Coordinates of C-alpha atoms in Angstrom, one line a residue:
X1 CA 168.6 83.7 61.7
X2 CA 166.0 81.7 63.6
X3 CA 166.9 81.0 67.2
X4 CA 165.3 78.4 69.5
X5 CA 166.0 78.5 73.2
X6 CA 164.5 76.3 75.9
X7 CA 164.4 76.7 79.6
X8 CA 162.6 75.2 82.6
X9 CA 164.0 71.8 83.0
X10 CA 164.9 70.3 86.4
X11 CA 164.4 67.4 88.8
X12 CA 161.1 66.7 90.6
X13 CA 159.7 63.6 92.4
X14 CA 157.1 61.4 90.8
X15 CA 153.7 63.1 90.7
X16 CA 155.3 66.6 90.4
X17 CA 155.0 69.3 87.8
X18 CA 157.3 71.3 85.6
X19 CA 156.8 74.0 83.0
X20 CA 159.1 74.2 80.0
X21 CA 159.5 77.3 77.9
X22 CA 160.7 77.7 74.4
X23 CA 161.5 81.1 72.8
X24 CA 161.6 81.4 69.0
X25 CA 163.0 84.5 67.5
X26 CA 164.6 85.7 64.3
X27 CA 161.7 85.0 61.9
X28 CA 159.8 87.5 59.8
X29 CA 156.4 88.4 61.1
X30 CA 155.0 87.5 57.7
X31 CA 156.0 83.9 58.5
X32 CA 154.1 83.7 61.7
X33 CA 150.9 82.2 60.5
X34 CA 152.6 79.0 59.4
X35 CA 154.9 78.6 62.4
X36 CA 154.9 75.3 64.1
X37 CA 156.7 74.6 67.3
X38 CA 157.1 71.1 68.7
X39 CA 158.5 69.5 71.8
X40 CA 160.5 66.3 71.5
X41 CA 162.1 64.2 74.1
X42 CA 164.8 61.6 74.2
X43 CA 165.3 59.3 77.1
X44 CA 168.6 57.5 77.7
X45 CA 169.0 54.6 75.3
X46 CA 165.8 55.5 73.4
X47 CA 165.0 57.2 70.2
X48 CA 163.8 60.8 70.1
X49 CA 160.0 61.0 70.2
X50 CA 157.5 63.8 69.6
X51 CA 155.5 65.0 72.5
X52 CA 153.3 67.9 71.4
X53 CA 153.2 70.6 68.8
X54 CA 151.3 73.8 68.3
X55 CA 150.7 76.0 65.3
X56 CA 150.7 79.8 65.7
X57 CA 147.0 79.7 64.9
X58 CA 146.5 77.7 68.1
X59 CA 145.9 74.2 66.7
X60 CA 147.7 71.7 68.8
X61 CA 148.5 68.0 68.5
X62 CA 149.8 65.5 71.0
X63 CA 151.5 62.2 70.6
X64 CA 149.0 60.2 72.6
X65 CA 145.9 60.6 74.7
X66 CA 147.8 59.6 77.8
X67 CA 150.3 62.5 77.3
X68 CA 147.5 64.9 76.5
X69 CA 145.9 64.1 79.9
X70 CA 149.1 65.2 81.7
X71 CA 150.8 67.7 79.3
X72 CA 149.5 70.9 77.9
X73 CA 151.2 72.9 75.1
X74 CA 150.4 76.6 74.8
X75 CA 151.9 79.7 73.4
X76 CA 152.2 83.5 73.9
X77 CA 150.6 85.9 71.6
X78 CA 153.7 88.0 70.8
X79 CA 154.4 88.7 67.2
X80 CA 158.2 89.2 67.1
X81 CA 159.3 86.6 69.6
X82 CA 157.1 83.6 70.2
X83 CA 157.1 81.6 73.5
X84 CA 155.7 78.1 73.6
X85 CA 155.2 76.4 76.9
X86 CA 154.9 72.7 77.9
X87 CA 153.1 72.3 81.2
X88 CA 153.8 68.9 82.5
X89 CA 151.9 67.4 85.5
X90 CA 151.6 64.0 87.2
X91 CA 155.2 63.4 86.0
X92 CA 156.4 59.8 86.0
X93 CA 159.9 58.3 86.1
X94 CA 159.4 57.3 82.4
X95 CA 159.1 61.0 81.6
X96 CA 162.8 61.5 82.4
X97 CA 164.4 62.7 79.2
X98 CA 166.1 65.6 77.5
X99 CA 163.3 67.8 76.1
X100 CA 164.1 69.7 73.0
X101 CA 162.1 72.3 71.2
X102 CA 162.0 72.7 67.4
X103 CA 160.4 75.1 65.0
X104 CA 159.6 75.2 61.4
X105 CA 157.0 76.4 58.9
X106 CA 154.3 74.0 57.6
X107 CA 150.6 73.9 56.9
X108 CA 150.0 71.3 59.6
X109 CA 152.3 70.6 62.5
X110 CA 153.8 67.2 62.8
X111 CA 155.6 65.3 65.5
X112 CA 158.2 64.0 63.0
X113 CA 161.7 65.3 63.9
X114 CA 162.9 65.4 60.3
X115 CA 160.3 67.9 59.5
X116 CA 161.9 70.5 61.7
X117 CA 165.1 72.4 60.9
X118 CA 165.5 74.8 63.8
X119 CA 166.3 73.2 67.1
X120 CA 167.1 74.3 70.6
X121 CA 169.9 72.9 72.8
X122 CA 167.5 70.8 75.0
X123 CA 166.8 70.9 78.7
X124 CA 167.0 67.9 81.1
X125 CA 163.9 66.7 82.9
X126 CA 164.5 64.2 85.7
X127 CA 161.8 62.5 87.6
X128 CA 163.2 60.8 90.7
X129 CA 162.3 60.1 94.2

């Protein structure tokens, strides 16, 4: 059974940084090459939106150039248990949201939530002075 577990949320002032982690386990090693892991976020009163995704081969995608300038998605090289990170810097109040990690297998990673079946519980990120 695939498990997705996030950690690393918290509260920082505007301009600060946070690093989120997402651990994916329970998959077969033969599935690793097509594994996609994505970060989504949902702010209060808003719809969930994709932030960034990375395929196990290392190809990454971001929702916008502005986010790409401030956020970096990366991954560990473990085979049995994959960890995906989201390094966030120059955080703004508008970045406040619940950040959730999702994993699934596809030839090209998307930032569409319905493409992902395996979800974590989410971690709160609050940007406030």
